[in-house]
Short mmCIF file of C-alpha atoms in Angstrom, two decimals:
data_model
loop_
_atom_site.label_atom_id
_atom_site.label_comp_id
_atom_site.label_asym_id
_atom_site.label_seq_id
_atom_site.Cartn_x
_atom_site.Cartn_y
_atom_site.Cartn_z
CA UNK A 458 240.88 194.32 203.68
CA UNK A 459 243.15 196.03 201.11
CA UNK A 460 240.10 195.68 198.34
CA UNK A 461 237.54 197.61 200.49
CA UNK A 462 240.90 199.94 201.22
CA UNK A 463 239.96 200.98 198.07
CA UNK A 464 236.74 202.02 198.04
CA UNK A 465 236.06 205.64 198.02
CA UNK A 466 233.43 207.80 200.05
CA UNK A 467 231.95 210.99 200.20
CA UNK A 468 234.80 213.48 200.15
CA UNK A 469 234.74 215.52 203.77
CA UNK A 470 234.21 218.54 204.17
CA UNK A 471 233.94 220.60 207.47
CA UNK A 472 230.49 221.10 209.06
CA UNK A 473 229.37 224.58 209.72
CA UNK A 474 226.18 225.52 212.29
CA UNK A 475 226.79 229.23 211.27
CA UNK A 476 225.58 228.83 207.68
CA UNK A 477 222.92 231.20 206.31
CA UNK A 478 219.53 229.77 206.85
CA UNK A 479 218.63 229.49 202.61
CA UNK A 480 221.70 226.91 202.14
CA UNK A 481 220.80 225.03 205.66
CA UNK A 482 217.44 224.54 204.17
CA UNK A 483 218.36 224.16 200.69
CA UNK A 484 221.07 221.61 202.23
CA UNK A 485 224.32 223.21 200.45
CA UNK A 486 227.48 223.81 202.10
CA UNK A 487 227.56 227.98 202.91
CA UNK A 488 230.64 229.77 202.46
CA UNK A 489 229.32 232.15 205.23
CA UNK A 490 229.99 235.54 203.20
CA UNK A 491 228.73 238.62 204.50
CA UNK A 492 226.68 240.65 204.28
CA UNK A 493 225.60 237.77 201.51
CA UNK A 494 226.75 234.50 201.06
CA UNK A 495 227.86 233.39 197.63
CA UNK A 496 224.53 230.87 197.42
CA UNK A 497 222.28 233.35 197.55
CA UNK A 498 223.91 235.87 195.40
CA UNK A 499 224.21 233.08 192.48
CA UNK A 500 220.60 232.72 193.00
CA UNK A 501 219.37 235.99 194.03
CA UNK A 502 217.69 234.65 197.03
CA UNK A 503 217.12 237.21 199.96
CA UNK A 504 220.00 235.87 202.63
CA UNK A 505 219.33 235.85 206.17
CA UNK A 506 223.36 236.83 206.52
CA UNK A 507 221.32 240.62 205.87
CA UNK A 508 219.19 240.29 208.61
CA UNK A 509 220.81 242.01 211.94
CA UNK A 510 217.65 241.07 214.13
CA UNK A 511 216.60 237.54 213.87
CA UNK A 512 212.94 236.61 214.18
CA UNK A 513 213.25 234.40 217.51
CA UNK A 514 211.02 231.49 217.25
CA UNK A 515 209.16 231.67 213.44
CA UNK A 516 208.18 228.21 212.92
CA UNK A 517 210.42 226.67 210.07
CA UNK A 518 207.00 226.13 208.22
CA UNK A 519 206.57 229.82 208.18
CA UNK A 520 209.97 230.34 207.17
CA UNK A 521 209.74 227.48 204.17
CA UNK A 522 206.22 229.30 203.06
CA UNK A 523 208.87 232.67 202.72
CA UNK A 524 211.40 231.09 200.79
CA UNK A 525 209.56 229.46 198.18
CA UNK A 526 207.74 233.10 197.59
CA UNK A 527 211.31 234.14 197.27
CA UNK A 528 212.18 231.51 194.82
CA UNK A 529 209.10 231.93 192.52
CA UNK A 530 209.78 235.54 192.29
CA UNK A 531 213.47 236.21 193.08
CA UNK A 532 214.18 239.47 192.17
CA UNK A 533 211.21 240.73 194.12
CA UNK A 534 212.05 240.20 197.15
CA UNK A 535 214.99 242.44 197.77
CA UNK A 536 212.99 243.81 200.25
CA UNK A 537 214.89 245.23 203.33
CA UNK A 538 213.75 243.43 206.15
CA UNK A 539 211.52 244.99 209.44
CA UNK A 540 213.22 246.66 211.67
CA UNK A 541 211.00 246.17 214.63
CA UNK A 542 210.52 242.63 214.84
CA UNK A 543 211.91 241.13 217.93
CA UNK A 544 215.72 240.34 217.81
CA UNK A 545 216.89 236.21 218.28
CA UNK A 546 218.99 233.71 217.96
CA UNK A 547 221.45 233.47 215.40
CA UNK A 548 220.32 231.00 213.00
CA UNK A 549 216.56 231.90 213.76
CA UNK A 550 214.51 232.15 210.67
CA UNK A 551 213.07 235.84 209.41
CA UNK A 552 209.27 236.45 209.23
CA UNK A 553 207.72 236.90 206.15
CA UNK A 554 207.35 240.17 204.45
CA UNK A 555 203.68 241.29 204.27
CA UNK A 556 201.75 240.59 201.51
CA UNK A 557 199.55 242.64 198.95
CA UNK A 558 197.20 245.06 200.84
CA UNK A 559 193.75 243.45 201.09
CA UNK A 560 190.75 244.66 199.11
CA UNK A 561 189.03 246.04 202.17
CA UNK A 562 186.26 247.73 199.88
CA UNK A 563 185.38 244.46 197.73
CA UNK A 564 185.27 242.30 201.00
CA UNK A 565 183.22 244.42 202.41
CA UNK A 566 181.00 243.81 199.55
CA UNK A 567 181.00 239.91 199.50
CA UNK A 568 180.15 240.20 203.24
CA UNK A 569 177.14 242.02 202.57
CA UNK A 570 175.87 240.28 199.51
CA UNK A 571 176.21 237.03 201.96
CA UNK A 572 174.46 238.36 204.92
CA UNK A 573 171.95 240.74 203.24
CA UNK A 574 171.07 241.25 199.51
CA UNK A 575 171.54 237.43 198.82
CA UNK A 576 168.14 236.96 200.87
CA UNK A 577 166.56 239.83 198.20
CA UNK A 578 166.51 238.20 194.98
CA UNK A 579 163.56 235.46 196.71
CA UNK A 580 161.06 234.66 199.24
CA UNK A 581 161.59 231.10 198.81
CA UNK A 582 164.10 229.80 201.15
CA UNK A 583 165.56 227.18 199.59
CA UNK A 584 166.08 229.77 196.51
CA UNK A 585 167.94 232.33 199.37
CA UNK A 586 169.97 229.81 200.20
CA UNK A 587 171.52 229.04 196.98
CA UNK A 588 171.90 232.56 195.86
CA UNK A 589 173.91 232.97 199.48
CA UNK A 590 175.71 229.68 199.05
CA UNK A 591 176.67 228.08 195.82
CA UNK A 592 176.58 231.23 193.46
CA UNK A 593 179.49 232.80 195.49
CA UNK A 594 181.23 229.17 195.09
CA UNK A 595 180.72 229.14 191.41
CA UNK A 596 181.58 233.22 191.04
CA UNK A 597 184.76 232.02 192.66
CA UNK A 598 185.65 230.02 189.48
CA UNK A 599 184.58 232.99 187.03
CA UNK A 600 185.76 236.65 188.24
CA UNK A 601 182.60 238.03 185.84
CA UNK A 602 180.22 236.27 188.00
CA UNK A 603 182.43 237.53 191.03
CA UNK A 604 182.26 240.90 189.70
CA UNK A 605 178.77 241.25 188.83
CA UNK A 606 177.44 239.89 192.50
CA UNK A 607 180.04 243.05 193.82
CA UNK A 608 178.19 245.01 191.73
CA UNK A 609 174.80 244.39 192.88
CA UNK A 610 176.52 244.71 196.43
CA UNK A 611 177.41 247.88 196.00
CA UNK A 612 173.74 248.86 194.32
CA UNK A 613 171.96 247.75 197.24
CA UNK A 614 174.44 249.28 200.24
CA UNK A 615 173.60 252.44 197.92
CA UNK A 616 170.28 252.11 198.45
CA UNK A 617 170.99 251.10 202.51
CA UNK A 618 173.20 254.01 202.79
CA UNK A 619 172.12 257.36 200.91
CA UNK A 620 174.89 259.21 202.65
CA UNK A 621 177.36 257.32 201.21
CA UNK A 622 175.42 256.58 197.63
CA UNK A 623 178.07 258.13 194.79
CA UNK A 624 180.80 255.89 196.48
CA UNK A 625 178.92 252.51 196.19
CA UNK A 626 177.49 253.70 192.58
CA UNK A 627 180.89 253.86 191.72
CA UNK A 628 181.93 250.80 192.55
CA UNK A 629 178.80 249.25 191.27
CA UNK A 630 180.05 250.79 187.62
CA UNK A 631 183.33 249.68 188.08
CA UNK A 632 182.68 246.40 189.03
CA UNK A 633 179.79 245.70 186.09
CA UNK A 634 181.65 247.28 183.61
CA UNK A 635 184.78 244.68 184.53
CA UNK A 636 182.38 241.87 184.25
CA UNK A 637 180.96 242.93 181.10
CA UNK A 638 184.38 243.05 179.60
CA UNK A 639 185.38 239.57 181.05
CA UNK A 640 182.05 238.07 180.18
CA UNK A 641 181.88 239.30 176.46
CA UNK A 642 184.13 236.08 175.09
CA UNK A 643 182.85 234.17 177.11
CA UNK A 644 179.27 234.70 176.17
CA UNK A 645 180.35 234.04 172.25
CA UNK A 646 182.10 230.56 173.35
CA UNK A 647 179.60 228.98 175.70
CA UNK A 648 180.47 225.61 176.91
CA UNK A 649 179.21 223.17 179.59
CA UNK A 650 181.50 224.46 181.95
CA UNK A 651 181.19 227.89 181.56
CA UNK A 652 177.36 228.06 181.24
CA UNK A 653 176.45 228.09 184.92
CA UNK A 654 178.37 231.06 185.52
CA UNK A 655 177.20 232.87 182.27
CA UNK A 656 173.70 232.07 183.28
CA UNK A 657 174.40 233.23 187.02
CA UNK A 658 175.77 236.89 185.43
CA UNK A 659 173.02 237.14 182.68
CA UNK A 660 170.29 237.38 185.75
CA UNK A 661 172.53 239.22 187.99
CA UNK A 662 172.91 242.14 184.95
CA UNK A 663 169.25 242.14 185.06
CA UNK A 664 169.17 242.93 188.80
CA UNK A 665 172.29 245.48 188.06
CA UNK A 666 170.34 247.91 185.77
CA UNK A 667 166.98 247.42 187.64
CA UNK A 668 168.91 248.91 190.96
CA UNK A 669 170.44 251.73 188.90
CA UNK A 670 168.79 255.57 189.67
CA UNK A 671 166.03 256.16 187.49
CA UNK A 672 165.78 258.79 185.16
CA UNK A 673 164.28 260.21 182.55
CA UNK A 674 164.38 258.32 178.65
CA UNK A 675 165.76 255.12 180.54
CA UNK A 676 162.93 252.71 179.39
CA UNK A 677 164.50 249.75 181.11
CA UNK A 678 163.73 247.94 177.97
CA UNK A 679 165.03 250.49 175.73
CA UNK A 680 167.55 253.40 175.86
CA UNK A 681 168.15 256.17 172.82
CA UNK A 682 165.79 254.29 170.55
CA UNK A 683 168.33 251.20 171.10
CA UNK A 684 167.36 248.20 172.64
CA UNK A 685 168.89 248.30 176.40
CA UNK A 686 172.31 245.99 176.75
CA UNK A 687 171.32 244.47 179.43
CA UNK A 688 168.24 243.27 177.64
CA UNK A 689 170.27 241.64 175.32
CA UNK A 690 172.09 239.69 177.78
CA UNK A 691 169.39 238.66 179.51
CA UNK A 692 167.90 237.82 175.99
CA UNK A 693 171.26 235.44 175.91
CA UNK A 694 170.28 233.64 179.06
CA UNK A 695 167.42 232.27 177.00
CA UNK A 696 170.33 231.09 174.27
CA UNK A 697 172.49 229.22 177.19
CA UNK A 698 169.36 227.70 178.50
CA UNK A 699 168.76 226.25 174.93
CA UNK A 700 172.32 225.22 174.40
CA UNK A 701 172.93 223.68 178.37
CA UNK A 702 169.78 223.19 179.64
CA UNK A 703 170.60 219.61 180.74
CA UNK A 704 173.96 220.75 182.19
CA UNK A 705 171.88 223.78 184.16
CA UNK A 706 169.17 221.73 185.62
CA UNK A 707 171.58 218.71 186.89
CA UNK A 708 174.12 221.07 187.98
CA UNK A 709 174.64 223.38 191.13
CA UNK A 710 171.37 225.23 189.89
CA UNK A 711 168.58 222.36 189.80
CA UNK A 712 167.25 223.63 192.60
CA UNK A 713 166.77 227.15 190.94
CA UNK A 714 165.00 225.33 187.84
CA UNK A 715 163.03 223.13 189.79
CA UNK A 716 161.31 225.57 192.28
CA UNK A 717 160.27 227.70 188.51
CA UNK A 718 159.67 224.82 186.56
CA UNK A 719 157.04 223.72 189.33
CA UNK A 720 154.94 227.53 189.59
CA UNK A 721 154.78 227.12 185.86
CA UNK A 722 153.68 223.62 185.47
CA UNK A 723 150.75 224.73 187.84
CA UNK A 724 150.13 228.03 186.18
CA UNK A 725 149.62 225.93 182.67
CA UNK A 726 147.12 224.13 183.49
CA UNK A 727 144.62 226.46 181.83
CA UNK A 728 144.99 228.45 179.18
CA UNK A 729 146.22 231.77 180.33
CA UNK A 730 144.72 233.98 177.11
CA UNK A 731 140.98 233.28 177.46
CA UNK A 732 141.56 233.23 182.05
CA UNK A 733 141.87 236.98 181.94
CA UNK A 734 139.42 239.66 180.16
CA UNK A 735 141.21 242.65 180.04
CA UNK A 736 144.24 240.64 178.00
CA UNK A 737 141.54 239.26 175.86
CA UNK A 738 139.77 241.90 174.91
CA UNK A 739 143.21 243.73 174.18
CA UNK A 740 143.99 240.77 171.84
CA UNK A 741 140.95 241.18 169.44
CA UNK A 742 141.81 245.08 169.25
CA UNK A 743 145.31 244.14 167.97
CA UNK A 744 144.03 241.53 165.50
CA UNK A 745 141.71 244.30 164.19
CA UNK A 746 143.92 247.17 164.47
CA UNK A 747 147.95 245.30 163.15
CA UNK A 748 147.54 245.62 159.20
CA UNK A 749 150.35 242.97 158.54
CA UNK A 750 150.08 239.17 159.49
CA UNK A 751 153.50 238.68 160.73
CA UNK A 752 153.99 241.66 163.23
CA UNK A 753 149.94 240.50 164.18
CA UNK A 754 151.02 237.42 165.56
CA UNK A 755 153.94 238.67 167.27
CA UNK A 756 151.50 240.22 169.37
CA UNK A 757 149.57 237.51 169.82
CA UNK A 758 152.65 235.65 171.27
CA UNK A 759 153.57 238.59 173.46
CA UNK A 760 150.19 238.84 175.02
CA UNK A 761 149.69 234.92 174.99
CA UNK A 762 153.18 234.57 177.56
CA UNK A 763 152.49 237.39 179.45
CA UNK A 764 148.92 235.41 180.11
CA UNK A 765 150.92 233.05 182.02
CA UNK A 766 152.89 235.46 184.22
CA UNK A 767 149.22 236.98 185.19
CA UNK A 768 147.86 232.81 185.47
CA UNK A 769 150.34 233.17 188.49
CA UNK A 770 149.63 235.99 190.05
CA UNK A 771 145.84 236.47 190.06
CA UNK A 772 144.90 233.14 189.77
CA UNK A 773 147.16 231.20 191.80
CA UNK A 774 147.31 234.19 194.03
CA UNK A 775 151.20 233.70 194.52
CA UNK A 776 154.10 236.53 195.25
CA UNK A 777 156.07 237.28 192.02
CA UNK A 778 159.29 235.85 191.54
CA UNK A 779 162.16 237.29 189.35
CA UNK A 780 161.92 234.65 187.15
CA UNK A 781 158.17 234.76 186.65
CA UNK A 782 158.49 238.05 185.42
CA UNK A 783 161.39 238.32 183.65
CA UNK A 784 160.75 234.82 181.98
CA UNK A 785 158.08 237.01 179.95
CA UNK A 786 161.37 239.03 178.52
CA UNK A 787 163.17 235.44 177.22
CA UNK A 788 160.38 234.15 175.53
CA UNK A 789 158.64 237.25 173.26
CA UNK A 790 159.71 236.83 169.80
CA UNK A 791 162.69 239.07 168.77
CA UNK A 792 160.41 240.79 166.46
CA UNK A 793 158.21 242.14 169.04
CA UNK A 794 161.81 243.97 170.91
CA UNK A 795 162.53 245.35 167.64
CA UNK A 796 159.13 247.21 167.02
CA UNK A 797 159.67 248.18 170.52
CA UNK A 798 163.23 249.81 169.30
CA UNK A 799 160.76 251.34 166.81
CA UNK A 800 158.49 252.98 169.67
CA UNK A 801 155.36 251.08 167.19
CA UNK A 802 152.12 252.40 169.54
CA UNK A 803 150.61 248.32 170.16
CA UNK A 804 154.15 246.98 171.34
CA UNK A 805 154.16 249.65 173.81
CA UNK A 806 150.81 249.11 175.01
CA UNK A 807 151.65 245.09 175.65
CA UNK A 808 154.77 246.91 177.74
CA UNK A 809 152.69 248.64 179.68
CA UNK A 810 150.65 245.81 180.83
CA UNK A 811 153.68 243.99 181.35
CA UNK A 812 154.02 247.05 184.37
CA UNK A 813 151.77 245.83 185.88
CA UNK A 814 153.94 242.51 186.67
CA UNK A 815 156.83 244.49 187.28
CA UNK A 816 154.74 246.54 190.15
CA UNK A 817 154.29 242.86 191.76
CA UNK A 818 157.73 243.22 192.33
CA UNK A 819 158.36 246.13 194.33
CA UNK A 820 159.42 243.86 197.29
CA UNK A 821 162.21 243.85 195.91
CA UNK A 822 164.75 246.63 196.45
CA UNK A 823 165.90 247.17 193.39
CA UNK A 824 162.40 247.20 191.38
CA UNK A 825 160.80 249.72 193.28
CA UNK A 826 159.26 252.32 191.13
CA UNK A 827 159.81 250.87 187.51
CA UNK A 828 156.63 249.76 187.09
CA UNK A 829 154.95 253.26 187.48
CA UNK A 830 158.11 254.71 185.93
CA UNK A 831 158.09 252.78 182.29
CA UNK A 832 154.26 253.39 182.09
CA UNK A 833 154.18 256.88 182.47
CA UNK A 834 156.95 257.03 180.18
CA UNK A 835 155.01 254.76 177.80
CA UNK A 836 152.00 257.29 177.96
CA UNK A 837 153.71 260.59 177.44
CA UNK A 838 154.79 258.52 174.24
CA UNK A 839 151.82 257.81 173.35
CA UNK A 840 150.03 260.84 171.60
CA UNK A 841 146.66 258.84 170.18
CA UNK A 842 143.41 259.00 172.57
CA UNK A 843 142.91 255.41 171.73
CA UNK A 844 146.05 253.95 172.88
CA UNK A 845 146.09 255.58 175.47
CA UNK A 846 142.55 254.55 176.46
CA UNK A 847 144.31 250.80 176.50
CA UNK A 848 146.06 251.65 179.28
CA UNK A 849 143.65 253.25 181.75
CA UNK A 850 143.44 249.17 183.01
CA UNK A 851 147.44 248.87 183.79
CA UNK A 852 147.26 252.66 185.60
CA UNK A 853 144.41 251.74 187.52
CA UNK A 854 146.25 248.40 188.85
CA UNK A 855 149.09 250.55 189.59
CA UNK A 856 147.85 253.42 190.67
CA UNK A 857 149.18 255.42 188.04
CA UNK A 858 147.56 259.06 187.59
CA UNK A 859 147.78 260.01 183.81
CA UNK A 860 148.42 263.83 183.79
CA UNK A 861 145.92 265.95 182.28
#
């Protein structure tokens, strides 16, 4: 008896219900100061002792979500509190102070890139699906992926919506030019995780400068005698493929590479430069007419992939895809884009057959016109009778009228 006499307890204190509601929930004695207890002042906590109208009946979930905002950013949240919400009990919890504002503009764009341009970029359903599905779940992971598909958004609601055009071009350019400057390091450091994304914005900035107005000197391929940006990042698409191309076609995008690696398979099975005349005969004029070996068979390259991309569409007799025409774009030898930056008269003329392709494409919204618009371009560029004559078959299959 007198040993357990000795034992000593917890020391007493008295218990208080009118505490303010941070200690009851932190689970500290209160020393009920007003209008701020001495807790929450040590702290700088927001104290419910400030509050004259108590919310009457916030869940203490709610209330638990609102104090560990307050604790992550304490100084913050001096906020004074609403004066309209509906008075309480004492000891009632306070609502939350409203968050941020949302980004009414940019969801607005998500929601129609889901429910409308997604379904643009293919005719092949399983292909819609992904671009509708998964690429929003992987742009969610890398805000230059997220960027670029608001971009295209706003391109096509442009398109959708003349009235309102300048607004959505504007966010279009502020959105790509975001995701150009997030993308840039990434593009130098690519990695197994980050080349699904970097793929996913490399074809989206294709679709980005395709949509854009057209005007006058923009060559799609080529602007101010430099070789158009976006060209170059689409070039780099090519580079991740090399450098992931296991990672790509295992990962969320198999079904992308399988659909394309399928057409192709098919369109290979002959050999595309002797399965069409007009590229053949334009092949022996460039062997003839090309002086130097090396630029001759860049040519010959050039013309032999853009054999396949014709395989497909004459031969097979199937709708264009994206990716069989811009395919042509990854797999030309650098050499050939940089006698294109040179405006040399044969590289042109492969350019303007490869309009013909891109006119195969005006189901899409955002090609419509380019093909007629490069090759005209081409031909005022092209001053000599007998390059011109070599593309009287690409007008003709575009309905292109030369002016006289």
């Amino acid at each position: 008896m007198h040993s357990s006499a000795t034992i000593k307890g917890r020391r007493s204190h008295r218990k208080s219900r009118s505490g303010c509601q941070q200690c009851k929930l932190r689970k500290v004695k209160c020393g009920e100061e007003k209008p701020i207890c001495s807790n929450c002042k040590r702290h700088g906590v927001h104290c419910s002792f400030t509050v004259s109208n108590r919310m009457a009946g916030s869940s203490p979930l709610g209330y638990q979500n609102s104090l560990s905002s307050q604790r992550s950013t304490p100084q913050s949240d001096s906020r004074p509190s609403n004066p309209s919400s509906p008075s309480g009990g004492a000891g009632q919890p306070q609502m939350a102070a409203p968050g941020p504002e949302l980004a009414i503009a940019d969801l607005e764009l998500l929601h129609h890139y889901s429910t409308s341009t997604a379904y643009t970029f293919s005719f092949h359903p399983v292909i819609q699906t992904l671009w509708r599905i998964e690429v929003p779940q992987i742009a969610f992971t890398a805000p230059y992926t997220l960027r670029a598909i608001l971009a295209v958004s706003a391109l096509h609601l442009a398109v959708l919506r003349p009235e309102k055009q300048e607004h959505y071009i504007s966010q279009a350019s502020l959105h790509h030019e975001a995701s150009l400057k997030l993308a840039t390091p990434e593009i130098a450091n690519i990695t197994h995780d980050n080349c699904t994304p970097l793929f996913l914005f490399s074809a989206l900035s294709s679709f980005i400068c395709c949509a854009k107005p057209l005007k006058l000197g923009n060559f799609l391929l080529w602007e101010d005698h430099e070789i158009a940006n976006w060209l170059m990042l689409i070039r780099g698409t090519g580079t991740i493929v090399d450098f992931a191309e296991e990672s790509l076609k295992t990962g969320p995008l198999r079904t992308l590479f399988s659909v394309h690696r399928q057409r192709h398979a098919h369109a290979q099975d002959s050999d595309p430069p002797t399965q069409h005349q007009f590229l053949e005969d334009f092949r022996r004029f460039v062997i003839n007419e090309a002086t130097d070996d090396h630029e001759k068979q860049v040519y010959c390259d050039a013309i032999y992939h853009l054999g396949t991309c014709f395989t497909i569409c004459y031969e097979k007799g199937w709708r264009l895809e994206t990716s069989d025409v811009f395919m042509w774009l990854l797999r030309v030898p650098h050499d050939f884009l940089v006698f294109l930056k040179e405006y040399r008269p044969l590289s042109m003329v492969i350019v303007g057959y490869f309009c013909v392709l891109l006119h195969q494409l005006e189901w899409i919204w955002c090609m419509k016109g380019w093909g007629t618009h490069i090759l005209s371009q081409i031909y005022n560029q092209l001053h000599e009778p007998v390059y011109r004559a070599w593309l009287q078959w690409p007008s003709e299959q575009i309905g292109f009228l030369p002016p006289r």
